[in-house]
Short mmCIF file of C-alpha atoms and ligand atoms in Angstrom, two decimals:
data_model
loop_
_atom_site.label_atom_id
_atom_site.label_comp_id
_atom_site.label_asym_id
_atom_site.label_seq_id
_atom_site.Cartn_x
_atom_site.Cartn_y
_atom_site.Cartn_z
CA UNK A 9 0.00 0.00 0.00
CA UNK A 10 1.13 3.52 -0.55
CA UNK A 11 1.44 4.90 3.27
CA UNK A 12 2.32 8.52 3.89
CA UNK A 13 3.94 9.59 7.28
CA UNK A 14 3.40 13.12 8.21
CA UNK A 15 6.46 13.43 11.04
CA UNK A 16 9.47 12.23 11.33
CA UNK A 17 9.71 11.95 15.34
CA UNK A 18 10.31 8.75 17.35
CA UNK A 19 6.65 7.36 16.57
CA UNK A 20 7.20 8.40 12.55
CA UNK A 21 10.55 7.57 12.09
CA UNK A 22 9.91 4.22 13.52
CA UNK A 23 6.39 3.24 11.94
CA UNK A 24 7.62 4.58 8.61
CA UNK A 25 10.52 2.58 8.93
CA UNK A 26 8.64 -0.82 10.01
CA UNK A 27 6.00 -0.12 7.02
CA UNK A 28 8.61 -0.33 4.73
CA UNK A 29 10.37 -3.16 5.90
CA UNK A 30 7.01 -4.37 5.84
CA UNK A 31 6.61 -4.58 2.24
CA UNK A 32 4.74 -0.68 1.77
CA UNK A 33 5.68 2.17 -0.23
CA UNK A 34 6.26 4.63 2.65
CA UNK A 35 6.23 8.54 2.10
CA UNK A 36 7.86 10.38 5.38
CA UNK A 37 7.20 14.01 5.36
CA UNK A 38 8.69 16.43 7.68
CA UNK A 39 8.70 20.23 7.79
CA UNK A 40 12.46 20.36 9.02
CA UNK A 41 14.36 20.37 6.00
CA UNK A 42 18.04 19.81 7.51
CA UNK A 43 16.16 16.43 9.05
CA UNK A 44 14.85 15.38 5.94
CA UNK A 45 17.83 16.13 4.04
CA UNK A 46 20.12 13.91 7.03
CA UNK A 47 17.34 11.36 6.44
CA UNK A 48 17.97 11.05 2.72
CA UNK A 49 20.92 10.02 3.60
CA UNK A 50 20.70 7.51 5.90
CA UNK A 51 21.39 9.87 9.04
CA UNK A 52 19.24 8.52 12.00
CA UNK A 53 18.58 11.96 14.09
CA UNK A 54 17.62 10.19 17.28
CA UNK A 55 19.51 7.22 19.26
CA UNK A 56 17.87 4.29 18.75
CA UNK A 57 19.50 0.66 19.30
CA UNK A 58 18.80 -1.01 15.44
CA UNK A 59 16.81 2.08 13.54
CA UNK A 60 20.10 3.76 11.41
CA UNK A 61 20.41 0.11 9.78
CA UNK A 62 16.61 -0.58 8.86
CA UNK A 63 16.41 2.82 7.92
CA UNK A 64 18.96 2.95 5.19
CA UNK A 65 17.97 -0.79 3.94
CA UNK A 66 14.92 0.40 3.18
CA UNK A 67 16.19 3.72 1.57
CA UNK A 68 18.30 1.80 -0.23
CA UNK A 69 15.81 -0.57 -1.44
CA UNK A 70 13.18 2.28 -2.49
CA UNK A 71 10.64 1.51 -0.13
CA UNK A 72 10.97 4.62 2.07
CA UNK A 73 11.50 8.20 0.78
CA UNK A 74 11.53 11.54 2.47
CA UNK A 75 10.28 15.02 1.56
CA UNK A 76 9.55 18.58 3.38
CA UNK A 77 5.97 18.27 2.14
CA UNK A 78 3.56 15.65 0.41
CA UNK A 79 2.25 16.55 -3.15
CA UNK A 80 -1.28 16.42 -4.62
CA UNK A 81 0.33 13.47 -7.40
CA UNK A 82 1.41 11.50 -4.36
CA UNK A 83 -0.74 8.76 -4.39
CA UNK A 84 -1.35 7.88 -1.16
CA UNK A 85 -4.01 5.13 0.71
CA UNK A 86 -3.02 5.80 4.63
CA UNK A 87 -1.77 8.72 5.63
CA UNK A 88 -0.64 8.53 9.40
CA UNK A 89 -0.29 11.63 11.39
CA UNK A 90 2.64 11.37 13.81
CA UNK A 91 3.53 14.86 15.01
CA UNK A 92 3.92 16.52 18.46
CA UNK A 93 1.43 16.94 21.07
CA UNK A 94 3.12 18.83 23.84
CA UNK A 95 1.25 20.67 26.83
CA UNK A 96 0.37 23.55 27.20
CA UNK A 97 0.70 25.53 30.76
CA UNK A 98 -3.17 24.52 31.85
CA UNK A 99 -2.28 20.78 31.03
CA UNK A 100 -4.43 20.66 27.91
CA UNK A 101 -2.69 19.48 24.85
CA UNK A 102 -1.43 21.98 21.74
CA UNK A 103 -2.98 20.62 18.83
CA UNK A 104 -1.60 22.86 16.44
CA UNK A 105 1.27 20.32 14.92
CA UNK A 106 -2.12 18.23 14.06
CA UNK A 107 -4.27 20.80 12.68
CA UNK A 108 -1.41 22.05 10.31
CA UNK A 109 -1.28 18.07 8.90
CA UNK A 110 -5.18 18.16 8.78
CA UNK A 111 -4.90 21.27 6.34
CA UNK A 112 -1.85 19.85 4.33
CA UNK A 113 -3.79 16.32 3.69
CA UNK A 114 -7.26 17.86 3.14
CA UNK A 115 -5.31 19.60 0.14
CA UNK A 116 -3.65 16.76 -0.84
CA UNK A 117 -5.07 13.96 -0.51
CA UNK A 118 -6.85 11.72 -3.35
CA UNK A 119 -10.27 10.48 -2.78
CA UNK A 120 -10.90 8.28 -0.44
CA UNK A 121 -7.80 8.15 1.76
CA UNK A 122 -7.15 7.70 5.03
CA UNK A 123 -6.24 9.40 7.75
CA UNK A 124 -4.63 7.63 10.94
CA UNK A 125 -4.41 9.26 14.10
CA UNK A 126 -1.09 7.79 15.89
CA UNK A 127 -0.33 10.88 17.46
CA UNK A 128 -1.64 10.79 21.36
CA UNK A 129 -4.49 13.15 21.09
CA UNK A 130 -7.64 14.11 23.56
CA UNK A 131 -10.71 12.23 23.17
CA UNK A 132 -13.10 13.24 20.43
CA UNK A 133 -9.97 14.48 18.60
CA UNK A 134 -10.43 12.12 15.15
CA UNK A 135 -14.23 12.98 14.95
CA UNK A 136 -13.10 16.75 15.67
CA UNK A 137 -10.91 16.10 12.13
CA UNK A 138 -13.58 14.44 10.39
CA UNK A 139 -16.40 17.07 11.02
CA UNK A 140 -13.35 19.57 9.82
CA UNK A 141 -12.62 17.61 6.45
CA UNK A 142 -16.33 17.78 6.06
CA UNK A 143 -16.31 21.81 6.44
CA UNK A 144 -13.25 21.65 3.97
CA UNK A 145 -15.57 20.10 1.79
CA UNK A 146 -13.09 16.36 2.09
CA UNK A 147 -16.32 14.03 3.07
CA UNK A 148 -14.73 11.35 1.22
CA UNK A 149 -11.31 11.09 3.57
CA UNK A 150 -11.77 8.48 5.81
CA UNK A 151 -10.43 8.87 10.15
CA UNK A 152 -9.25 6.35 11.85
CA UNK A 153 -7.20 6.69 15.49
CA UNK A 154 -4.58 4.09 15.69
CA UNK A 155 -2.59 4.44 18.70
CA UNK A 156 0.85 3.75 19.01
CA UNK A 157 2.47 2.28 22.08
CA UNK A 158 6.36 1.78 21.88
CA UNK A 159 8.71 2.46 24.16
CA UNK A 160 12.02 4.38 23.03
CA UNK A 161 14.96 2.15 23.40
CA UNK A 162 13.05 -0.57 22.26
CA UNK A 163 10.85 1.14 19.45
CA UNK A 164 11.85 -1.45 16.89
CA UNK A 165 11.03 -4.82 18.89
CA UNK A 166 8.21 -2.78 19.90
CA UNK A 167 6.45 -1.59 16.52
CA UNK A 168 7.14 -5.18 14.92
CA UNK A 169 5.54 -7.31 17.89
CA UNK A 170 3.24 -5.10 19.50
CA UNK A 171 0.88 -6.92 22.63
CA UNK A 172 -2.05 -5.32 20.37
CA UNK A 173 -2.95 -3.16 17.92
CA UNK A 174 -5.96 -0.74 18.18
CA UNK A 175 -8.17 0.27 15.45
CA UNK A 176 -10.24 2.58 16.09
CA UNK A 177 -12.42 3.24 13.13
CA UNK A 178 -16.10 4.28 11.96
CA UNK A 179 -16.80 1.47 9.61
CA UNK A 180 -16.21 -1.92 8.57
CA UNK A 181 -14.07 -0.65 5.62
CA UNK A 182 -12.07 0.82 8.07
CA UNK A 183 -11.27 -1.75 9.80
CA UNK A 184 -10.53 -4.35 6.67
CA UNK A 185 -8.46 -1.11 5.49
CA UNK A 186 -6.28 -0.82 8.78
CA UNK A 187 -6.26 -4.81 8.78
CA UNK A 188 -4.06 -5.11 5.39
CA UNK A 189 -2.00 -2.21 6.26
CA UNK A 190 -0.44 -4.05 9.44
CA UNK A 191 -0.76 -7.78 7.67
CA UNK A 192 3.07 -8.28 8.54
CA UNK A 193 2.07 -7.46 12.29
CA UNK A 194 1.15 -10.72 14.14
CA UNK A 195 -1.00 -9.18 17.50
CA UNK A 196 -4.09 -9.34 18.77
CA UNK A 197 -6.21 -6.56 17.80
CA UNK A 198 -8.99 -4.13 19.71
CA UNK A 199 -11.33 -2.75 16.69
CA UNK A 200 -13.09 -0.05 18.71
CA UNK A 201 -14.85 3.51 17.77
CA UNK A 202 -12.14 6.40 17.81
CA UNK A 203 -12.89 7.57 21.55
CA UNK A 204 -12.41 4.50 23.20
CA UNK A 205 -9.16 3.86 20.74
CA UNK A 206 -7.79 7.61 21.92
CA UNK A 207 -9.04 6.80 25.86
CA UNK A 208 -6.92 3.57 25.30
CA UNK A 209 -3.46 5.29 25.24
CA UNK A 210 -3.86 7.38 28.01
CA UNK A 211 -5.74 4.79 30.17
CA UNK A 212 -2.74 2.62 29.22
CA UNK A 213 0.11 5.01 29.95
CA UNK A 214 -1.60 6.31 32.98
CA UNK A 215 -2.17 3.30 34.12
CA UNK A 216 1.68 2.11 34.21
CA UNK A 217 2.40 5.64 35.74
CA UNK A 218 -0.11 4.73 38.57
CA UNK A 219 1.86 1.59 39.16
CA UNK A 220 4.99 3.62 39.28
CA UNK A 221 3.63 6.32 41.90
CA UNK A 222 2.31 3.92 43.58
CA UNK A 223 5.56 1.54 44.41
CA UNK A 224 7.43 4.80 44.93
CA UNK A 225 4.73 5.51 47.82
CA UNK A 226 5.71 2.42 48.83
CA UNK A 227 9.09 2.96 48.91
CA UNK A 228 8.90 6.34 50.92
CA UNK A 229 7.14 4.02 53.18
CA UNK A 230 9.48 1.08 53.27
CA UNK A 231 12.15 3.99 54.54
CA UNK A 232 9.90 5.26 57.54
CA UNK A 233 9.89 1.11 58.58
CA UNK A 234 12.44 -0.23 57.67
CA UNK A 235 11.58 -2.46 54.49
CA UNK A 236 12.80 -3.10 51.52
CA UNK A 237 11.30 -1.84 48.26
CA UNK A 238 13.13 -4.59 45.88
CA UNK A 239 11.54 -7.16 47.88
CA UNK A 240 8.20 -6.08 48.29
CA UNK A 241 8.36 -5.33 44.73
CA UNK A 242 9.28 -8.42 44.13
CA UNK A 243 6.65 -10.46 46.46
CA UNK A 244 4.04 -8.45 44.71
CA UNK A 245 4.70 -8.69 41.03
CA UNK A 246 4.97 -12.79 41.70
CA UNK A 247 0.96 -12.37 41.96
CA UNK A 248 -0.09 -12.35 38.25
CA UNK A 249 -3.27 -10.16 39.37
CA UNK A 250 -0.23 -7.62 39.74
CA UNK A 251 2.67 -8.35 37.39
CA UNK A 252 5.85 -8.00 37.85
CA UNK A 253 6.97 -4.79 35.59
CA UNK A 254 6.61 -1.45 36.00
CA UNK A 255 7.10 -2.01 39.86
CA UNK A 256 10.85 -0.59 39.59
CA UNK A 257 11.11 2.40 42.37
CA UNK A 258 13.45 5.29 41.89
CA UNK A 259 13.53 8.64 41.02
CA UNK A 260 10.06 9.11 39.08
CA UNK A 261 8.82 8.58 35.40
CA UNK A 262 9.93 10.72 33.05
CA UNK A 263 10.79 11.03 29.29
CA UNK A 264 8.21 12.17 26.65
CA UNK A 265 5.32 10.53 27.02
CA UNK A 266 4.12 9.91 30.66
CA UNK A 267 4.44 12.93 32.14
CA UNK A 268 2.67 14.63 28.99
CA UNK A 269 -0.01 11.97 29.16
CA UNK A 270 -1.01 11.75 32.83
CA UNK A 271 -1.01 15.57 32.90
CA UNK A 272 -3.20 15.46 29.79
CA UNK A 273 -5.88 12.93 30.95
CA UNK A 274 -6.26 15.14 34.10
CA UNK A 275 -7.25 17.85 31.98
CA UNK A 276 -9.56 16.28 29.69
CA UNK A 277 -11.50 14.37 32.81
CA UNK A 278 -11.81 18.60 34.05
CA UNK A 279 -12.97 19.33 31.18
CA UNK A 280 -16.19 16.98 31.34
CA UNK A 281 -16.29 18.05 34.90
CA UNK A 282 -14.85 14.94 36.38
CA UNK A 283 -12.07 15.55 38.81
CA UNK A 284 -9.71 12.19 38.26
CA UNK A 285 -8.52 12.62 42.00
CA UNK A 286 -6.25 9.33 41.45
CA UNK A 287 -4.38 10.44 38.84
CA UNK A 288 -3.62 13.47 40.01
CA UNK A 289 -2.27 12.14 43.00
CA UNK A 290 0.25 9.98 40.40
CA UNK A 291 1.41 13.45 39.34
CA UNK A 292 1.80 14.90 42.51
CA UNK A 293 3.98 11.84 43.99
CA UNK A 294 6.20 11.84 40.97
CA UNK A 295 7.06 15.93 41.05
CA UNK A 296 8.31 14.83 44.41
CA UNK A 297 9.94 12.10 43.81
CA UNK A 298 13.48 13.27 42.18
CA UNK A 299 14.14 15.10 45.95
CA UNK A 300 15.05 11.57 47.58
CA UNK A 301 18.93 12.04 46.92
CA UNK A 302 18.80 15.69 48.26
CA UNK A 303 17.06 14.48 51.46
CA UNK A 304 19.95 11.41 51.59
CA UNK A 305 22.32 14.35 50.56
CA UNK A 306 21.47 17.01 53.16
CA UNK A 307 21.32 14.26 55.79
CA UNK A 308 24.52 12.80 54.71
CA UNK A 309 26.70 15.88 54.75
CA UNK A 310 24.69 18.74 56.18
CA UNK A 311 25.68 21.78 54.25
CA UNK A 312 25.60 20.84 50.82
CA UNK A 313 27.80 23.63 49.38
CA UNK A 314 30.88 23.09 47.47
CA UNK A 315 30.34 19.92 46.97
CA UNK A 316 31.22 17.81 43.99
CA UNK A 317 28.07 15.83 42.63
CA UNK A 318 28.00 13.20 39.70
CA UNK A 319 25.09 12.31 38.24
CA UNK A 320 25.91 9.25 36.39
CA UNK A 321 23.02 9.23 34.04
CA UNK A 322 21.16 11.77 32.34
CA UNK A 323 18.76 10.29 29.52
CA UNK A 324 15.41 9.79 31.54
CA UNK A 325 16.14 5.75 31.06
CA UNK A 326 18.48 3.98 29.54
CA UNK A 327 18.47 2.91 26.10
CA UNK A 328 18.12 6.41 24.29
CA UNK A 329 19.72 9.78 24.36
CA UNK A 330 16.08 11.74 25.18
CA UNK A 331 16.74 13.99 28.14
CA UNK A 332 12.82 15.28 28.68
CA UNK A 333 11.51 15.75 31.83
CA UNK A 334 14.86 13.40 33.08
CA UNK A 335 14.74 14.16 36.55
CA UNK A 336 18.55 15.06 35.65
CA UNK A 337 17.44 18.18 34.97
CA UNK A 338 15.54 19.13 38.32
CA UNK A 339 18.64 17.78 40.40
CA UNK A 340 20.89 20.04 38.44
CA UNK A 341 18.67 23.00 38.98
CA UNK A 342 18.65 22.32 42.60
CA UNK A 343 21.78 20.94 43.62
CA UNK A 344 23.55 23.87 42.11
CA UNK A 345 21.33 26.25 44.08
CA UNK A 346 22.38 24.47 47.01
CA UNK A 347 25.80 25.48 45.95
CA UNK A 348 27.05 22.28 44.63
CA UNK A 349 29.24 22.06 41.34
CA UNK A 350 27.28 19.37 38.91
CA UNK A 351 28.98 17.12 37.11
CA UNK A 352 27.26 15.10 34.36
CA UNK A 353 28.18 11.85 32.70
CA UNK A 354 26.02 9.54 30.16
CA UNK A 355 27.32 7.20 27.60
CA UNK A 356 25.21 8.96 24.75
CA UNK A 357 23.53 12.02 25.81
CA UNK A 358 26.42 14.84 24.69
CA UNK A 359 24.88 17.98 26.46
CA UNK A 360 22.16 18.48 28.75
CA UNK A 361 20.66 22.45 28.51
CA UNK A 362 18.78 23.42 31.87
CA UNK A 363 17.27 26.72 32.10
CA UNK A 364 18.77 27.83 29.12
CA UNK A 365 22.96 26.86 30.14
CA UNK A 366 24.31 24.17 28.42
CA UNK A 367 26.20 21.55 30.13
CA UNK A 368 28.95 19.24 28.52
CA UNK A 369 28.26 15.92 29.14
CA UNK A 370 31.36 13.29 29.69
CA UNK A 371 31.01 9.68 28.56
CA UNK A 372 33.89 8.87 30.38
CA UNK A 373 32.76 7.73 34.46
CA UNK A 374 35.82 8.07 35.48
CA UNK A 375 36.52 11.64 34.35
CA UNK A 376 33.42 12.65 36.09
CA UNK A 377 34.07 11.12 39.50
CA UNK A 378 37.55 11.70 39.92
CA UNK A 379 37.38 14.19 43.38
CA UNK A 380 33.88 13.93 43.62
CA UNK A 381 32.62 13.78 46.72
CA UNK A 382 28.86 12.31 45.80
CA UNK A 383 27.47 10.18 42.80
CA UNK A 384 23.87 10.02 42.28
CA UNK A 385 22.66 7.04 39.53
CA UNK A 386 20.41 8.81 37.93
CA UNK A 387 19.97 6.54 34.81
CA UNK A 388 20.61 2.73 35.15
CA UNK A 389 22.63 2.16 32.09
CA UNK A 390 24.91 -1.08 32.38
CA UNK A 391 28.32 0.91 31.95
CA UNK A 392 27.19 2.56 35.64
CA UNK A 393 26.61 -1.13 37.11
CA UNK A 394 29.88 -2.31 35.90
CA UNK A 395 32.12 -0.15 37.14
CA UNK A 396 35.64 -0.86 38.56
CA UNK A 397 34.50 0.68 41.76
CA UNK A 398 37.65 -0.28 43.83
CA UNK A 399 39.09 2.69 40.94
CA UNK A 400 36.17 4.77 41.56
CA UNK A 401 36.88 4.68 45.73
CA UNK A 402 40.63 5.49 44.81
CA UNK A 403 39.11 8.29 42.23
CA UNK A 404 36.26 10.05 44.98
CA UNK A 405 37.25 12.59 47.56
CA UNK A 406 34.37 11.51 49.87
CA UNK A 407 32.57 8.11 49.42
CA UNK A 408 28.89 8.86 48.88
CA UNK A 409 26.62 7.24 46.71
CA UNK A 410 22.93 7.39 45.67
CA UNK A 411 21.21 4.76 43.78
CA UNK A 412 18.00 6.25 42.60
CA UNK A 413 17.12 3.38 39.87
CA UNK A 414 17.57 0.49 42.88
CA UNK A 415 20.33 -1.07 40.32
CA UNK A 416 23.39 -1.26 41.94
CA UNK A 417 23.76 -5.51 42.77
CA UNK A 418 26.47 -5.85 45.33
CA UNK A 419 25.52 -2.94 48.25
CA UNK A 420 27.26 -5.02 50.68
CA UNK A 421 31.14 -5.17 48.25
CA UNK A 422 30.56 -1.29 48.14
CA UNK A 423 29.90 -0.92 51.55
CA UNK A 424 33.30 -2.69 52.11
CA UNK A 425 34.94 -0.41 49.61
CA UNK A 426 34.30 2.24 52.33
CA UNK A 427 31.11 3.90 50.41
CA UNK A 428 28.12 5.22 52.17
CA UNK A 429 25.06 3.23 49.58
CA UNK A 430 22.07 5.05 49.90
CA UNK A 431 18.80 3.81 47.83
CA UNK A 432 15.47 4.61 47.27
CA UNK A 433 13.04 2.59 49.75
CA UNK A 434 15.60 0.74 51.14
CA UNK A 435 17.55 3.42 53.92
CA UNK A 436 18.72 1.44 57.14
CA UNK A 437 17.77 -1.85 55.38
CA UNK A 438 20.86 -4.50 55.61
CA UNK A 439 18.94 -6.99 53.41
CA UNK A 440 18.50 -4.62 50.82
CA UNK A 441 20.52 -6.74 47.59
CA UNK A 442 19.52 -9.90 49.09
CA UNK A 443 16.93 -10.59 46.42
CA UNK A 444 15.66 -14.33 46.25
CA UNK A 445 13.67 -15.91 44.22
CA UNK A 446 11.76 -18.77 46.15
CA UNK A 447 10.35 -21.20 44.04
CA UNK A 448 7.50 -23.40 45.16
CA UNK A 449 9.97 -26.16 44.49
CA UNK A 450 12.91 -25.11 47.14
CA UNK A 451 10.49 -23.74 50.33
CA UNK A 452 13.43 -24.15 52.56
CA UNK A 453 14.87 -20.87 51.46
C1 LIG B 513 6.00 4.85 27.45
C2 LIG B 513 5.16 3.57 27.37
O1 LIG B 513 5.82 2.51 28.07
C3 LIG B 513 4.91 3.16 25.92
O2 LIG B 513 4.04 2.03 25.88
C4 LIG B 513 4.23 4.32 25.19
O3 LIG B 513 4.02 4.04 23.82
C5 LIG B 513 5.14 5.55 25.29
O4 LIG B 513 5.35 5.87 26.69
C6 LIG B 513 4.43 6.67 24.58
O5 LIG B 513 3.33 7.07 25.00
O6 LIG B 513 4.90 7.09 23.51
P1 LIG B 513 8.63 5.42 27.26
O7 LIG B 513 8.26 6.80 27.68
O8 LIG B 513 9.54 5.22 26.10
O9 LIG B 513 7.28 4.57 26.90
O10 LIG B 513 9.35 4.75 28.50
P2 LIG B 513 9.05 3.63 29.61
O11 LIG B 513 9.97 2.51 29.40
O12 LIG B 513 7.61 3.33 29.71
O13 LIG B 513 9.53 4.42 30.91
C7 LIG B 513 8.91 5.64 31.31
C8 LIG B 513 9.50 6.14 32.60
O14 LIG B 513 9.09 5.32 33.69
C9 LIG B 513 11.04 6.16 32.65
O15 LIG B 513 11.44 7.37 33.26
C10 LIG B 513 11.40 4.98 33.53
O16 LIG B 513 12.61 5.15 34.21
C11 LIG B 513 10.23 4.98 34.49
N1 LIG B 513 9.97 3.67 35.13
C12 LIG B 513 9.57 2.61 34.37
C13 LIG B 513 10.11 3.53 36.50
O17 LIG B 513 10.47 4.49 37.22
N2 LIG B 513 9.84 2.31 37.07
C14 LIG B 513 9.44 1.25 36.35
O18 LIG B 513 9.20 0.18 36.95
C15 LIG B 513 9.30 1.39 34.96
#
């Protein structure tokens, strides 16, 4: 099929990418010319473990082009709308990215298209489009909202087995439509109407944020008496009512997409006069929850000023070089208004910008900690695990550290290295690495 992509973000890029390899004719349009042009040839403008590859296979194989704007000879059958839906100061989300691809495709497109929502948009957004391709005089263009749900770092693994694809659509053409277009995608799939398809994605990602909050509430509480986190975590998630993932405490969700989305949902239940008191207790709990190594901080030391912090991390997870709402950034801010000197390391991000100052970013960990006095894991990327920490004691002026992803495996070595461990949900707790699993089998352990 012919597919057009309007955006070339981390949901575009990808999906065009994964059409293509999956045997469509894929148009990717982008308003940023220097992208498209790094695109054309073969330049992959995000970090992504697998997509440069793909990506110039199926340039080079003619299946995917690139251009600054689609053309009314393009002949197109889906065209997916993939562009940004950031949030505004209220919480509601800006729509304008949307609208502007609405215009472009009501112009261009031949009779009888499609147009797929994957962009995360409010509820009643796709029949919103339709009503305004009808006032443009475009009853013919089809609507469709067909939410995406990859993860970056994984976006790949992700977009070719997803746990389900949802259609949601307005007829059964639709749906038989949408159902050849992802014929090389072997999931279960939800055929729904378009609001339940756009409540879907934020019921989903709120959802996993609520799990998130939650365990972190948890954890504040495992510190008050004396539990550990990991465990309970882990005693939980062995229930498969619960589940095991998404349980991980630390410093907070962050990235591109949580944040945006619970904040979003919020909005749109005050909108229909529902106050979603649940969710916006999610919120509230993760704007706190970066502040756990400044209370371990402050406690630890007192005074905090002139003191040398790492963070060792600063993508909001590992696996990609996206720095959004990394709780990086609100350490930075604060430590250094404590008076601290901030030192960042990450094995891809280059520079991290906060308030407007750019800050170099060293790949090397042992650059970054050498006189430290504190290192805060920030980002759970293996090179931080698998340190040679008996270098980094040797390296650090004072032996502090803060695990705020829960990852480091052998508290008790470090401890004997002569470092203070501090963790999130686990303070005073000796047991804390001494993870077990106790099969039914072996009830003696
Ligand atoms: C998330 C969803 O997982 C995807 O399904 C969805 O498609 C995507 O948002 C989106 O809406 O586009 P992503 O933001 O890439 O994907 O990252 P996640 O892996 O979900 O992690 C989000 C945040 O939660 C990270 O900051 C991570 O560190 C944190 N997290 C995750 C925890 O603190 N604990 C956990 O147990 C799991």
């Amino acid at each position: 099929m012919k597919v057009c992509m309007m955006g070339t973000g981390y949901v575009g890029l990808v999906t065009a990418v994964c059409m293509a390899e999956g045997g469509h004719d894929v148009l990717a349009v982008d308003t940023d010319v220097r992208k498209i042009e790094s695109l054309r040839r073969g330049g992959c403008p995000i970090f992504e473990p697998g997509l440069e590859s793909v990506l110039q296979t199926q340039l080079a194989n003619g299946r995917l082009r690139f251009a600054t704007e689609l053309t009314a000879e393009d002949a197109v059958d889906v065209a997916f709308i993939a562009v940004g839906t950031p949030t505004l100061p209220d919480g509601s989300v800006d729509l304008t990215a949307v609208w502007a691809c609405v215009e472009e495709l009501a112009r261009k497109l031949p009779t009888g298209a499609m147009i797929a929502m994957k962009s995360t948009v409010p509820v009643g957004t796709a029949s919103k489009i339709r009503k305004g391709l009808a006032d443009r005089g475009r009853d013919d263009l089809r609507v469709a909202s067909v939410p995406e749900f990859l993860r970056e770092g994984t976006a790949l693994e992700d977009t070719r087995h997803p746990h389900r694809l949802v259609f949601g659509v307005a007829s059964e053409e639709d749906e038989t439509l949408l159902r050849r277009l992802h014929a090389w995608v072997d999931a279960p799939v939800v055929v729904t109407d378009r609001n339940t398809a756009e409540l879907i994605k934020y019921a989903s990602n709120a959802f996993l944020a609520t799990k998130i909050s939650f365990i972190n509430e948890i954890a504040n509480l495992c510190e008050r008496v004396g539990a550990d986190v990991t465990q309970v975590a882990f005693g939980m998630g062995l229930d498969p009512r619960i589940g095991p993932s998404f349980l991980r405490a630390g410093l907070g969700y962050g990235g591109s997409c949580f944040p945006k989305d619970t904040k979003a949902l919020a909005h749109i239940a005050e909108d229909v006069d529902y106050e979603f008191k649940l969710l916006r207790a999610v919120i509230e709990v993760n704007a706190e929850q970066w502040k756990a190594p400044i209370r371990a901080l402050e406690a630890h030391f007192g005074d905090l000023r002139g003191l040398r912090v790492v963070l060792l991390g600063v993508a909001f997870k590992p696996g990609t070089d996206d720095v959004r709402e990394s709780p990086a950034i609100a350490l930075t801010t604060d430590l250094e208004r404590r008076g601290c000197e901030v030192v960042h390391c990450d094995p891809v991000v280059q520079t991290l910008t906060v308030e407007g100052r750019l800050y170099p970013v060293t790949d090397r960990p042992s650059e970054a900690l050498q006189g430290a006095d504190a290192a805060v894991l920030v980002t759970e990327w293996p090179v931080f695990l698998d340190m040679d920490w008996e270098d980094v004691a040797r390296r650090m002026r004072s032996h502090f550290l803060f695990d705020g992803r829960n990852a480091l495996a052998d508290v008790a070595s470090l401890e004997g290295l002569g470092f203070t461990v501090l963790s999130v949900g686990r303070a005073g707790c000796k047991t804390a690495n001494r993870s077990r699993t106790v099969w039914s089998g072996d009830r003696s352990t």
